[in-house]
Amino acid sequence: MKSFLRSSVLILAVLLINGFKTDLPKTDLPKMDLHVHLNYASQSLGITADSAYQKASKLSKKMGVTFGIAEEFGSDNVRRNDSLLANRIALAKKYSLYLGLQVSRRDWNSIFSPENLNKIDFILADALIFPNRKGEMIYIWVPGMPLGEPQEFMDIYVAHNLKVLSEPITIWANPTFLPDALIARYDELWTDARMKSLIDAAVKNHVAIEINSRFKVPNARFIKMAKAAGAHFTFGTNQHGDGIGEIAWSINIAKDCGLTKEDFFIPKRKL
Ligand SMILES: [Zn+2]
């Protein structure tokens, strides 16, 4: 009885120490969330940024998931962007995190110095902001945007994705995301031909495809088609503060589609 009690206490202690680690499915795929946004004033320097990175680092260790922070600096002021980026490069090193830049301006290459861009671990972009047929800028995750006729919307959306995929980016985020108004028609609107054109572009330009746990995209048909074409993948949450690192959906669909660790993009820098 005594030894039973002792082993129960031991098991309980191990569970408490490991905590959230048990939440993720067992896998030998790289447990990484390379689309982490932190909840803090993104323009801040000093103690605010330092403590946000420190907190993220602690959570990453606790969950057993490697984090890649996706920062978003997009002002016109190159010196300001550069000083923020240099600061985050130092913090990422200090706290064993990967550092990425999420770019949403199409002239992003000109608002940072090449030296700084060369020091970050990845550049991530999605294709969710573009002009509709009438030339009105649409943010397609925002409900009620003037999307236009669905097939026409898809053609413009695919063309915009091709433009983004031709840029020197590392990761294509939120791939095949559809607005709420069209989500029920995902299988019909994402024809094989539309999927194939984007997969071919990603493979040709060596852009890894994110498997996104928050929006649950892309679907299995897309992932299998992309694997067959020789694409590489990443896991990402695109969560802000709460929910970062929670990549269970991504792991499960990757396993279902037969992905192996060789199919994944891993940043080069040793953490
Ligand atoms: Zn993001």
PDB file of C-alpha atoms and ligand atoms in Angstrom:
ATOM      1  CA  MET A   1       0.000   0.000   0.000  1.00  0.00           C
ATOM      2  CA  LYS A   2       2.808   2.320   0.949  1.00  0.00           C
ATOM      3  CA  SER A   3       4.632   1.803  -2.325  1.00  0.00           C
ATOM      4  CA  PHE A   4       1.358   2.292  -4.226  1.00  0.00           C
ATOM      5  CA  LEU A   5       0.881   5.627  -2.470  1.00  0.00           C
ATOM      6  CA  ARG A   6       4.473   6.611  -3.143  1.00  0.00           C
ATOM      7  CA  SER A   7       4.177   5.841  -6.879  1.00  0.00           C
ATOM      8  CA  SER A   8       0.855   7.705  -7.077  1.00  0.00           C
ATOM      9  CA  VAL A   9       2.459  10.777  -5.544  1.00  0.00           C
ATOM     10  CA  LEU A  10       5.339  10.446  -8.022  1.00  0.00           C
ATOM     11  CA  ILE A  11       2.976  10.208 -11.010  1.00  0.00           C
ATOM     12  CA  LEU A  12       1.050  13.238  -9.763  1.00  0.00           C
ATOM     13  CA  ALA A  13       4.283  15.209  -9.366  1.00  0.00           C
ATOM     14  CA  VAL A  14       5.406  14.324 -12.903  1.00  0.00           C
ATOM     15  CA  LEU A  15       1.995  15.355 -14.268  1.00  0.00           C
ATOM     16  CA  LEU A  16       2.137  18.679 -12.427  1.00  0.00           C
ATOM     17  CA  ILE A  17       5.653  19.435 -13.642  1.00  0.00           C
ATOM     18  CA  ASN A  18       4.921  18.549 -17.250  1.00  0.00           C
ATOM     19  CA  GLY A  19       1.520  20.205 -17.165  1.00  0.00           C
ATOM     20  CA  PHE A  20       0.283  21.135 -20.628  1.00  0.00           C
ATOM     21  CA  LYS A  21       2.737  18.928 -22.502  1.00  0.00           C
ATOM     22  CA  THR A  22       0.185  16.128 -22.448  1.00  0.00           C
ATOM     23  CA  ASP A  23      -2.340  18.241 -24.418  1.00  0.00           C
ATOM     24  CA  LEU A  24      -0.571  17.776 -27.750  1.00  0.00           C
ATOM     25  CA  PRO A  25      -0.869  14.599 -29.804  1.00  0.00           C
ATOM     26  CA  LYS A  26       2.205  12.362 -29.766  1.00  0.00           C
ATOM     27  CA  THR A  27       4.318  13.012 -32.843  1.00  0.00           C
ATOM     28  CA  ASP A  28       7.836  13.150 -34.205  1.00  0.00           C
ATOM     29  CA  LEU A  29       6.834  16.076 -36.441  1.00  0.00           C
ATOM     30  CA  PRO A  30       8.513  19.348 -35.385  1.00  0.00           C
ATOM     31  CA  LYS A  31       6.475  20.817 -32.534  1.00  0.00           C
ATOM     32  CA  MET A  32       6.767  24.432 -33.590  1.00  0.00           C
ATOM     33  CA  ASP A  33       4.365  27.334 -33.804  1.00  0.00           C
ATOM     34  CA  LEU A  34       5.965  29.676 -36.333  1.00  0.00           C
ATOM     35  CA  HIS A  35       3.077  32.134 -36.314  1.00  0.00           C
ATOM     36  CA  VAL A  36       3.012  33.560 -32.789  1.00  0.00           C
ATOM     37  CA  HIS A  37       1.795  37.087 -32.082  1.00  0.00           C
ATOM     38  CA  LEU A  38       2.444  38.541 -28.650  1.00  0.00           C
ATOM     39  CA  ASN A  39      -0.036  40.686 -26.768  1.00  0.00           C
ATOM     40  CA  TYR A  40       1.920  43.854 -26.161  1.00  0.00           C
ATOM     41  CA  ALA A  41       2.444  47.279 -27.645  1.00  0.00           C
ATOM     42  CA  SER A  42       4.382  46.307 -30.750  1.00  0.00           C
ATOM     43  CA  GLN A  43       6.132  49.656 -31.037  1.00  0.00           C
ATOM     44  CA  SER A  44       7.537  49.425 -27.517  1.00  0.00           C
ATOM     45  CA  LEU A  45      11.164  49.029 -26.581  1.00  0.00           C
ATOM     46  CA  GLY A  46      12.821  48.263 -23.252  1.00  0.00           C
ATOM     47  CA  ILE A  47      11.149  46.425 -20.426  1.00  0.00           C
ATOM     48  CA  THR A  48       7.754  45.874 -22.115  1.00  0.00           C
ATOM     49  CA  ALA A  49       9.178  43.988 -25.079  1.00  0.00           C
ATOM     50  CA  ASP A  50      11.688  42.164 -22.878  1.00  0.00           C
ATOM     51  CA  SER A  51       9.022  40.843 -20.512  1.00  0.00           C
ATOM     52  CA  ALA A  52       6.728  39.803 -23.379  1.00  0.00           C
ATOM     53  CA  TYR A  53       9.535  37.743 -24.916  1.00  0.00           C
ATOM     54  CA  GLN A  54      10.492  36.296 -21.545  1.00  0.00           C
ATOM     55  CA  LYS A  55       6.891  35.234 -20.895  1.00  0.00           C
ATOM     56  CA  ALA A  56       6.625  33.643 -24.344  1.00  0.00           C
ATOM     57  CA  SER A  57       9.865  31.767 -23.769  1.00  0.00           C
ATOM     58  CA  LYS A  58       8.594  30.345 -20.469  1.00  0.00           C
ATOM     59  CA  LEU A  59       5.324  29.220 -22.063  1.00  0.00           C
ATOM     60  CA  SER A  60       7.187  27.668 -24.990  1.00  0.00           C
ATOM     61  CA  LYS A  61       9.265  25.536 -22.598  1.00  0.00           C
ATOM     62  CA  LYS A  62       6.234  24.610 -20.517  1.00  0.00           C
ATOM     63  CA  MET A  63       4.272  23.459 -23.592  1.00  0.00           C
ATOM     64  CA  GLY A  64       7.222  21.780 -25.300  1.00  0.00           C
ATOM     65  CA  VAL A  65       6.507  23.814 -28.452  1.00  0.00           C
ATOM     66  CA  THR A  66       9.163  25.976 -30.114  1.00  0.00           C
ATOM     67  CA  PHE A  67       7.877  29.475 -30.860  1.00  0.00           C
ATOM     68  CA  GLY A  68       8.578  31.712 -33.838  1.00  0.00           C
ATOM     69  CA  ILE A  69       7.427  35.247 -33.069  1.00  0.00           C
ATOM     70  CA  ALA A  70       5.844  37.020 -36.031  1.00  0.00           C
ATOM     71  CA  GLU A  71       6.461  40.736 -35.578  1.00  0.00           C
ATOM     72  CA  GLU A  72       4.643  43.307 -37.689  1.00  0.00           C
ATOM     73  CA  PHE A  73       6.510  46.552 -38.260  1.00  0.00           C
ATOM     74  CA  GLY A  74       5.192  48.334 -41.288  1.00  0.00           C
ATOM     75  CA  SER A  75       5.585  52.074 -40.924  1.00  0.00           C
ATOM     76  CA  ASP A  76       7.180  54.272 -43.583  1.00  0.00           C
ATOM     77  CA  ASN A  77      10.026  55.116 -41.226  1.00  0.00           C
ATOM     78  CA  VAL A  78      12.886  52.773 -42.141  1.00  0.00           C
ATOM     79  CA  ARG A  79      15.030  53.802 -39.165  1.00  0.00           C
ATOM     80  CA  ARG A  80      12.199  53.186 -36.728  1.00  0.00           C
ATOM     81  CA  ASN A  81      11.421  49.775 -38.281  1.00  0.00           C
ATOM     82  CA  ASP A  82      15.095  48.885 -38.192  1.00  0.00           C
ATOM     83  CA  SER A  83      15.594  49.828 -34.555  1.00  0.00           C
ATOM     84  CA  LEU A  84      12.539  47.774 -33.510  1.00  0.00           C
ATOM     85  CA  LEU A  85      13.704  44.809 -35.547  1.00  0.00           C
ATOM     86  CA  ALA A  86      17.265  44.987 -34.140  1.00  0.00           C
ATOM     87  CA  ASN A  87      15.815  45.041 -30.628  1.00  0.00           C
ATOM     88  CA  ARG A  88      13.658  41.944 -31.308  1.00  0.00           C
ATOM     89  CA  ILE A  89      16.582  40.091 -32.929  1.00  0.00           C
ATOM     90  CA  ALA A  90      18.492  40.542 -29.655  1.00  0.00           C
ATOM     91  CA  LEU A  91      15.495  39.469 -27.533  1.00  0.00           C
ATOM     92  CA  ALA A  92      14.842  36.370 -29.641  1.00  0.00           C
ATOM     93  CA  LYS A  93      18.476  35.343 -29.134  1.00  0.00           C
ATOM     94  CA  LYS A  94      18.305  36.026 -25.420  1.00  0.00           C
ATOM     95  CA  TYR A  95      15.139  33.971 -24.910  1.00  0.00           C
ATOM     96  CA  SER A  96      15.679  31.074 -27.374  1.00  0.00           C
ATOM     97  CA  LEU A  97      12.856  32.026 -29.714  1.00  0.00           C
ATOM     98  CA  TYR A  98      12.797  32.223 -33.477  1.00  0.00           C
ATOM     99  CA  LEU A  99      12.088  35.640 -34.911  1.00  0.00           C
ATOM    100  CA  GLY A 100       9.967  36.197 -37.982  1.00  0.00           C
ATOM    101  CA  LEU A 101       8.491  39.207 -39.670  1.00  0.00           C
ATOM    102  CA  GLN A 102       4.926  39.181 -40.944  1.00  0.00           C
ATOM    103  CA  VAL A 103       4.665  41.488 -43.932  1.00  0.00           C
ATOM    104  CA  SER A 104       1.407  42.881 -45.266  1.00  0.00           C
ATOM    105  CA  ARG A 105       2.677  45.812 -47.356  1.00  0.00           C
ATOM    106  CA  ARG A 106       3.774  44.711 -50.787  1.00  0.00           C
ATOM    107  CA  ASP A 107       6.758  47.066 -50.666  1.00  0.00           C
ATOM    108  CA  TRP A 108       7.999  45.495 -47.399  1.00  0.00           C
ATOM    109  CA  ASN A 109      11.415  44.823 -48.859  1.00  0.00           C
ATOM    110  CA  SER A 110      12.187  48.546 -48.964  1.00  0.00           C
ATOM    111  CA  ILE A 111      11.205  49.513 -45.397  1.00  0.00           C
ATOM    112  CA  PHE A 112      13.977  47.575 -43.607  1.00  0.00           C
ATOM    113  CA  SER A 113      17.705  47.464 -44.161  1.00  0.00           C
ATOM    114  CA  PRO A 114      18.892  44.289 -45.930  1.00  0.00           C
ATOM    115  CA  GLU A 115      21.337  43.614 -43.037  1.00  0.00           C
ATOM    116  CA  ASN A 116      18.462  43.327 -40.576  1.00  0.00           C
ATOM    117  CA  LEU A 117      16.286  41.290 -42.918  1.00  0.00           C
ATOM    118  CA  ASN A 118      19.154  38.832 -43.299  1.00  0.00           C
ATOM    119  CA  LYS A 119      19.325  38.299 -39.538  1.00  0.00           C
ATOM    120  CA  ILE A 120      15.755  37.163 -38.993  1.00  0.00           C
ATOM    121  CA  ASP A 121      14.693  33.529 -39.153  1.00  0.00           C
ATOM    122  CA  PHE A 122      11.765  33.795 -41.552  1.00  0.00           C
ATOM    123  CA  ILE A 123       9.462  36.144 -43.397  1.00  0.00           C
ATOM    124  CA  LEU A 124       5.812  35.256 -43.283  1.00  0.00           C
ATOM    125  CA  ALA A 125       3.018  36.640 -45.424  1.00  0.00           C
ATOM    126  CA  ASP A 126      -0.613  35.928 -46.034  1.00  0.00           C
ATOM    127  CA  ALA A 127      -2.733  37.158 -48.907  1.00  0.00           C
ATOM    128  CA  LEU A 128      -5.786  38.495 -47.089  1.00  0.00           C
ATOM    129  CA  ILE A 129      -5.611  42.191 -48.076  1.00  0.00           C
ATOM    130  CA  PHE A 130      -6.135  43.216 -51.700  1.00  0.00           C
ATOM    131  CA  PRO A 131      -8.366  45.367 -53.898  1.00  0.00           C
ATOM    132  CA  ASN A 132     -11.662  43.914 -55.160  1.00  0.00           C
ATOM    133  CA  ARG A 133     -12.818  44.336 -58.758  1.00  0.00           C
ATOM    134  CA  LYS A 134     -13.943  47.898 -58.048  1.00  0.00           C
ATOM    135  CA  GLY A 135     -10.538  48.773 -56.624  1.00  0.00           C
ATOM    136  CA  GLU A 136     -11.795  48.919 -52.999  1.00  0.00           C
ATOM    137  CA  MET A 137      -9.284  47.473 -50.509  1.00  0.00           C
ATOM    138  CA  ILE A 138     -10.787  44.419 -48.781  1.00  0.00           C
ATOM    139  CA  TYR A 139      -9.592  42.766 -45.554  1.00  0.00           C
ATOM    140  CA  ILE A 140     -11.172  39.415 -46.140  1.00  0.00           C
ATOM    141  CA  TRP A 141     -11.234  38.240 -42.514  1.00  0.00           C
ATOM    142  CA  VAL A 142     -13.421  41.235 -41.595  1.00  0.00           C
ATOM    143  CA  PRO A 143     -17.141  40.366 -41.847  1.00  0.00           C
ATOM    144  CA  GLY A 144     -19.237  42.277 -44.365  1.00  0.00           C
ATOM    145  CA  MET A 145     -16.471  43.253 -46.810  1.00  0.00           C
ATOM    146  CA  PRO A 146     -17.632  43.870 -50.435  1.00  0.00           C
ATOM    147  CA  LEU A 147     -16.260  40.596 -51.861  1.00  0.00           C
ATOM    148  CA  GLY A 148     -18.237  40.650 -55.109  1.00  0.00           C
ATOM    149  CA  GLU A 149     -19.435  37.604 -57.010  1.00  0.00           C
ATOM    150  CA  PRO A 150     -17.793  34.459 -55.515  1.00  0.00           C
ATOM    151  CA  GLN A 151     -16.135  33.041 -58.651  1.00  0.00           C
ATOM    152  CA  GLU A 152     -14.819  36.447 -59.591  1.00  0.00           C
ATOM    153  CA  PHE A 153     -13.630  36.969 -56.004  1.00  0.00           C
ATOM    154  CA  MET A 154     -11.763  33.656 -56.170  1.00  0.00           C
ATOM    155  CA  ASP A 155     -10.007  34.588 -59.410  1.00  0.00           C
ATOM    156  CA  ILE A 156      -8.828  37.905 -57.948  1.00  0.00           C
ATOM    157  CA  TYR A 157      -7.857  36.189 -54.670  1.00  0.00           C
ATOM    158  CA  VAL A 158      -5.825  33.484 -56.448  1.00  0.00           C
ATOM    159  CA  ALA A 159      -4.066  36.126 -58.557  1.00  0.00           C
ATOM    160  CA  HIS A 160      -3.181  38.066 -55.390  1.00  0.00           C
ATOM    161  CA  ASN A 161      -1.862  34.895 -53.749  1.00  0.00           C
ATOM    162  CA  LEU A 162       0.366  34.321 -56.791  1.00  0.00           C
ATOM    163  CA  LYS A 163       1.755  37.827 -56.408  1.00  0.00           C
ATOM    164  CA  VAL A 164       2.548  37.254 -52.707  1.00  0.00           C
ATOM    165  CA  LEU A 165       4.070  33.845 -53.459  1.00  0.00           C
ATOM    166  CA  SER A 166       6.438  35.432 -55.991  1.00  0.00           C
ATOM    167  CA  GLU A 167       7.996  37.621 -53.270  1.00  0.00           C
ATOM    168  CA  PRO A 168      11.115  36.510 -51.320  1.00  0.00           C
ATOM    169  CA  ILE A 169       9.061  35.196 -48.380  1.00  0.00           C
ATOM    170  CA  THR A 170       9.642  32.044 -46.333  1.00  0.00           C
ATOM    171  CA  ILE A 171       6.167  31.053 -45.142  1.00  0.00           C
ATOM    172  CA  TRP A 172       2.742  31.452 -46.745  1.00  0.00           C
ATOM    173  CA  ALA A 173       0.385  31.981 -43.785  1.00  0.00           C
ATOM    174  CA  ASN A 174      -3.361  31.303 -43.553  1.00  0.00           C
ATOM    175  CA  PRO A 175      -3.314  29.532 -46.929  1.00  0.00           C
ATOM    176  CA  THR A 176      -6.717  29.035 -48.630  1.00  0.00           C
ATOM    177  CA  PHE A 177      -8.459  31.048 -45.881  1.00  0.00           C
ATOM    178  CA  LEU A 178     -11.964  32.038 -46.945  1.00  0.00           C
ATOM    179  CA  PRO A 179     -14.198  34.805 -45.552  1.00  0.00           C
ATOM    180  CA  ASP A 180     -17.079  33.711 -43.286  1.00  0.00           C
ATOM    181  CA  ALA A 181     -19.566  34.404 -46.087  1.00  0.00           C
ATOM    182  CA  LEU A 182     -17.899  31.804 -48.348  1.00  0.00           C
ATOM    183  CA  ILE A 183     -16.530  29.247 -45.898  1.00  0.00           C
ATOM    184  CA  ALA A 184     -19.412  26.780 -46.472  1.00  0.00           C
ATOM    185  CA  ARG A 185     -18.415  26.648 -50.168  1.00  0.00           C
ATOM    186  CA  TYR A 186     -14.707  25.889 -49.498  1.00  0.00           C
ATOM    187  CA  ASP A 187     -14.691  22.550 -51.385  1.00  0.00           C
ATOM    188  CA  GLU A 188     -16.478  23.975 -54.408  1.00  0.00           C
ATOM    189  CA  LEU A 189     -14.574  27.293 -54.658  1.00  0.00           C
ATOM    190  CA  TRP A 190     -11.138  25.756 -54.055  1.00  0.00           C
ATOM    191  CA  THR A 191     -11.059  23.722 -57.242  1.00  0.00           C
ATOM    192  CA  ASP A 192      -8.103  21.429 -57.890  1.00  0.00           C
ATOM    193  CA  ALA A 193      -6.908  23.836 -60.597  1.00  0.00           C
ATOM    194  CA  ARG A 194      -6.900  26.821 -58.211  1.00  0.00           C
ATOM    195  CA  MET A 195      -5.122  24.814 -55.538  1.00  0.00           C
ATOM    196  CA  LYS A 196      -2.581  23.475 -58.008  1.00  0.00           C
ATOM    197  CA  SER A 197      -1.616  26.903 -59.321  1.00  0.00           C
ATOM    198  CA  LEU A 198      -0.796  28.136 -55.788  1.00  0.00           C
ATOM    199  CA  ILE A 199       0.992  24.936 -54.768  1.00  0.00           C
ATOM    200  CA  ASP A 200       3.157  25.073 -57.904  1.00  0.00           C
ATOM    201  CA  ALA A 201       4.052  28.709 -57.149  1.00  0.00           C
ATOM    202  CA  ALA A 202       4.967  27.886 -53.535  1.00  0.00           C
ATOM    203  CA  VAL A 203       7.146  24.943 -54.567  1.00  0.00           C
ATOM    204  CA  LYS A 204       8.843  26.910 -57.351  1.00  0.00           C
ATOM    205  CA  ASN A 205       9.708  29.825 -55.038  1.00  0.00           C
ATOM    206  CA  HIS A 206      10.586  27.619 -52.008  1.00  0.00           C
ATOM    207  CA  VAL A 207       7.830  29.046 -49.830  1.00  0.00           C
ATOM    208  CA  ALA A 208       6.696  26.783 -46.990  1.00  0.00           C
ATOM    209  CA  ILE A 209       2.950  26.314 -46.522  1.00  0.00           C
ATOM    210  CA  GLU A 210       1.511  26.944 -43.064  1.00  0.00           C
ATOM    211  CA  ILE A 211      -0.938  24.452 -41.595  1.00  0.00           C
ATOM    212  CA  ASN A 212      -2.998  26.834 -39.501  1.00  0.00           C
ATOM    213  CA  SER A 213      -4.690  25.622 -36.304  1.00  0.00           C
ATOM    214  CA  ARG A 214      -6.807  28.717 -35.756  1.00  0.00           C
ATOM    215  CA  PHE A 215      -8.607  28.773 -39.099  1.00  0.00           C
ATOM    216  CA  LYS A 216      -8.148  25.047 -39.747  1.00  0.00           C
ATOM    217  CA  VAL A 217      -6.675  25.591 -43.211  1.00  0.00           C
ATOM    218  CA  PRO A 218      -5.696  24.251 -45.659  1.00  0.00           C
ATOM    219  CA  ASN A 219      -7.806  21.096 -45.976  1.00  0.00           C
ATOM    220  CA  ALA A 220      -6.506  17.540 -46.397  1.00  0.00           C
ATOM    221  CA  ARG A 221      -6.991  17.537 -50.197  1.00  0.00           C
ATOM    222  CA  PHE A 222      -4.717  20.568 -50.451  1.00  0.00           C
ATOM    223  CA  ILE A 223      -2.081  19.186 -48.058  1.00  0.00           C
ATOM    224  CA  LYS A 224      -1.871  15.857 -49.899  1.00  0.00           C
ATOM    225  CA  MET A 225      -1.646  17.610 -53.276  1.00  0.00           C
ATOM    226  CA  ALA A 226       1.090  19.912 -51.924  1.00  0.00           C
ATOM    227  CA  LYS A 227       3.082  17.034 -50.429  1.00  0.00           C
ATOM    228  CA  ALA A 228       2.943  15.171 -53.746  1.00  0.00           C
ATOM    229  CA  ALA A 229       4.285  18.321 -55.457  1.00  0.00           C
ATOM    230  CA  GLY A 230       7.239  18.471 -53.031  1.00  0.00           C
ATOM    231  CA  ALA A 231       6.079  21.399 -50.868  1.00  0.00           C
ATOM    232  CA  HIS A 232       7.350  22.127 -47.369  1.00  0.00           C
ATOM    233  CA  PHE A 233       5.136  22.942 -44.419  1.00  0.00           C
ATOM    234  CA  THR A 234       5.036  24.706 -41.064  1.00  0.00           C
ATOM    235  CA  PHE A 235       2.619  24.691 -38.141  1.00  0.00           C
ATOM    236  CA  GLY A 236       1.155  28.023 -37.070  1.00  0.00           C
ATOM    237  CA  THR A 237      -1.602  29.353 -34.837  1.00  0.00           C
ATOM    238  CA  ASN A 238      -1.795  33.030 -35.777  1.00  0.00           C
ATOM    239  CA  GLN A 239      -3.017  33.571 -32.236  1.00  0.00           C
ATOM    240  CA  HIS A 240      -2.374  36.762 -30.299  1.00  0.00           C
ATOM    241  CA  GLY A 241      -1.281  36.048 -26.733  1.00  0.00           C
ATOM    242  CA  ASP A 242      -3.943  33.488 -25.770  1.00  0.00           C
ATOM    243  CA  GLY A 243      -3.807  30.209 -27.666  1.00  0.00           C
ATOM    244  CA  ILE A 244      -0.248  30.505 -28.955  1.00  0.00           C
ATOM    245  CA  GLY A 245       1.456  27.126 -29.282  1.00  0.00           C
ATOM    246  CA  GLU A 246      -1.841  25.224 -29.521  1.00  0.00           C
ATOM    247  CA  ILE A 247      -1.069  23.309 -32.705  1.00  0.00           C
ATOM    248  CA  ALA A 248      -3.005  20.085 -32.024  1.00  0.00           C
ATOM    249  CA  TRP A 249      -5.270  20.479 -35.087  1.00  0.00           C
ATOM    250  CA  SER A 250      -2.267  21.028 -37.342  1.00  0.00           C
ATOM    251  CA  ILE A 251      -0.398  17.997 -35.984  1.00  0.00           C
ATOM    252  CA  ASN A 252      -3.427  15.758 -36.413  1.00  0.00           C
ATOM    253  CA  ILE A 253      -4.170  16.704 -40.021  1.00  0.00           C
ATOM    254  CA  ALA A 254      -0.458  16.460 -40.917  1.00  0.00           C
ATOM    255  CA  LYS A 255      -0.394  12.937 -39.501  1.00  0.00           C
ATOM    256  CA  ASP A 256      -3.610  12.033 -41.348  1.00  0.00           C
ATOM    257  CA  CYS A 257      -2.049  13.256 -44.607  1.00  0.00           C
ATOM    258  CA  GLY A 258       1.096  11.201 -44.051  1.00  0.00           C
ATOM    259  CA  LEU A 259       3.540  14.105 -43.635  1.00  0.00           C
ATOM    260  CA  THR A 260       6.928  13.277 -42.151  1.00  0.00           C
ATOM    261  CA  LYS A 261       9.448  15.540 -40.446  1.00  0.00           C
ATOM    262  CA  GLU A 262      11.384  15.845 -43.719  1.00  0.00           C
ATOM    263  CA  ASP A 263       8.375  17.674 -45.181  1.00  0.00           C
ATOM    264  CA  PHE A 264       8.824  20.597 -42.762  1.00  0.00           C
ATOM    265  CA  PHE A 265      10.652  23.881 -42.940  1.00  0.00           C
ATOM    266  CA  ILE A 266      12.909  24.406 -39.911  1.00  0.00           C
ATOM    267  CA  PRO A 267      14.693  27.756 -39.443  1.00  0.00           C
ATOM    268  CA  LYS A 268      18.452  27.374 -39.842  1.00  0.00           C
ATOM    269  CA  ARG A 269      19.591  29.157 -36.670  1.00  0.00           C
ATOM    270  CA  LYS A 270      20.341  26.924 -33.672  1.00  0.00           C
ATOM    271  CA  LEU A 271      18.311  27.995 -30.655  1.00  0.00           C
TER     272      LEU A 271
HETATM  273 ZN    ZN B   1      -0.367  36.771 -38.281  1.00  0.00          ZN
END
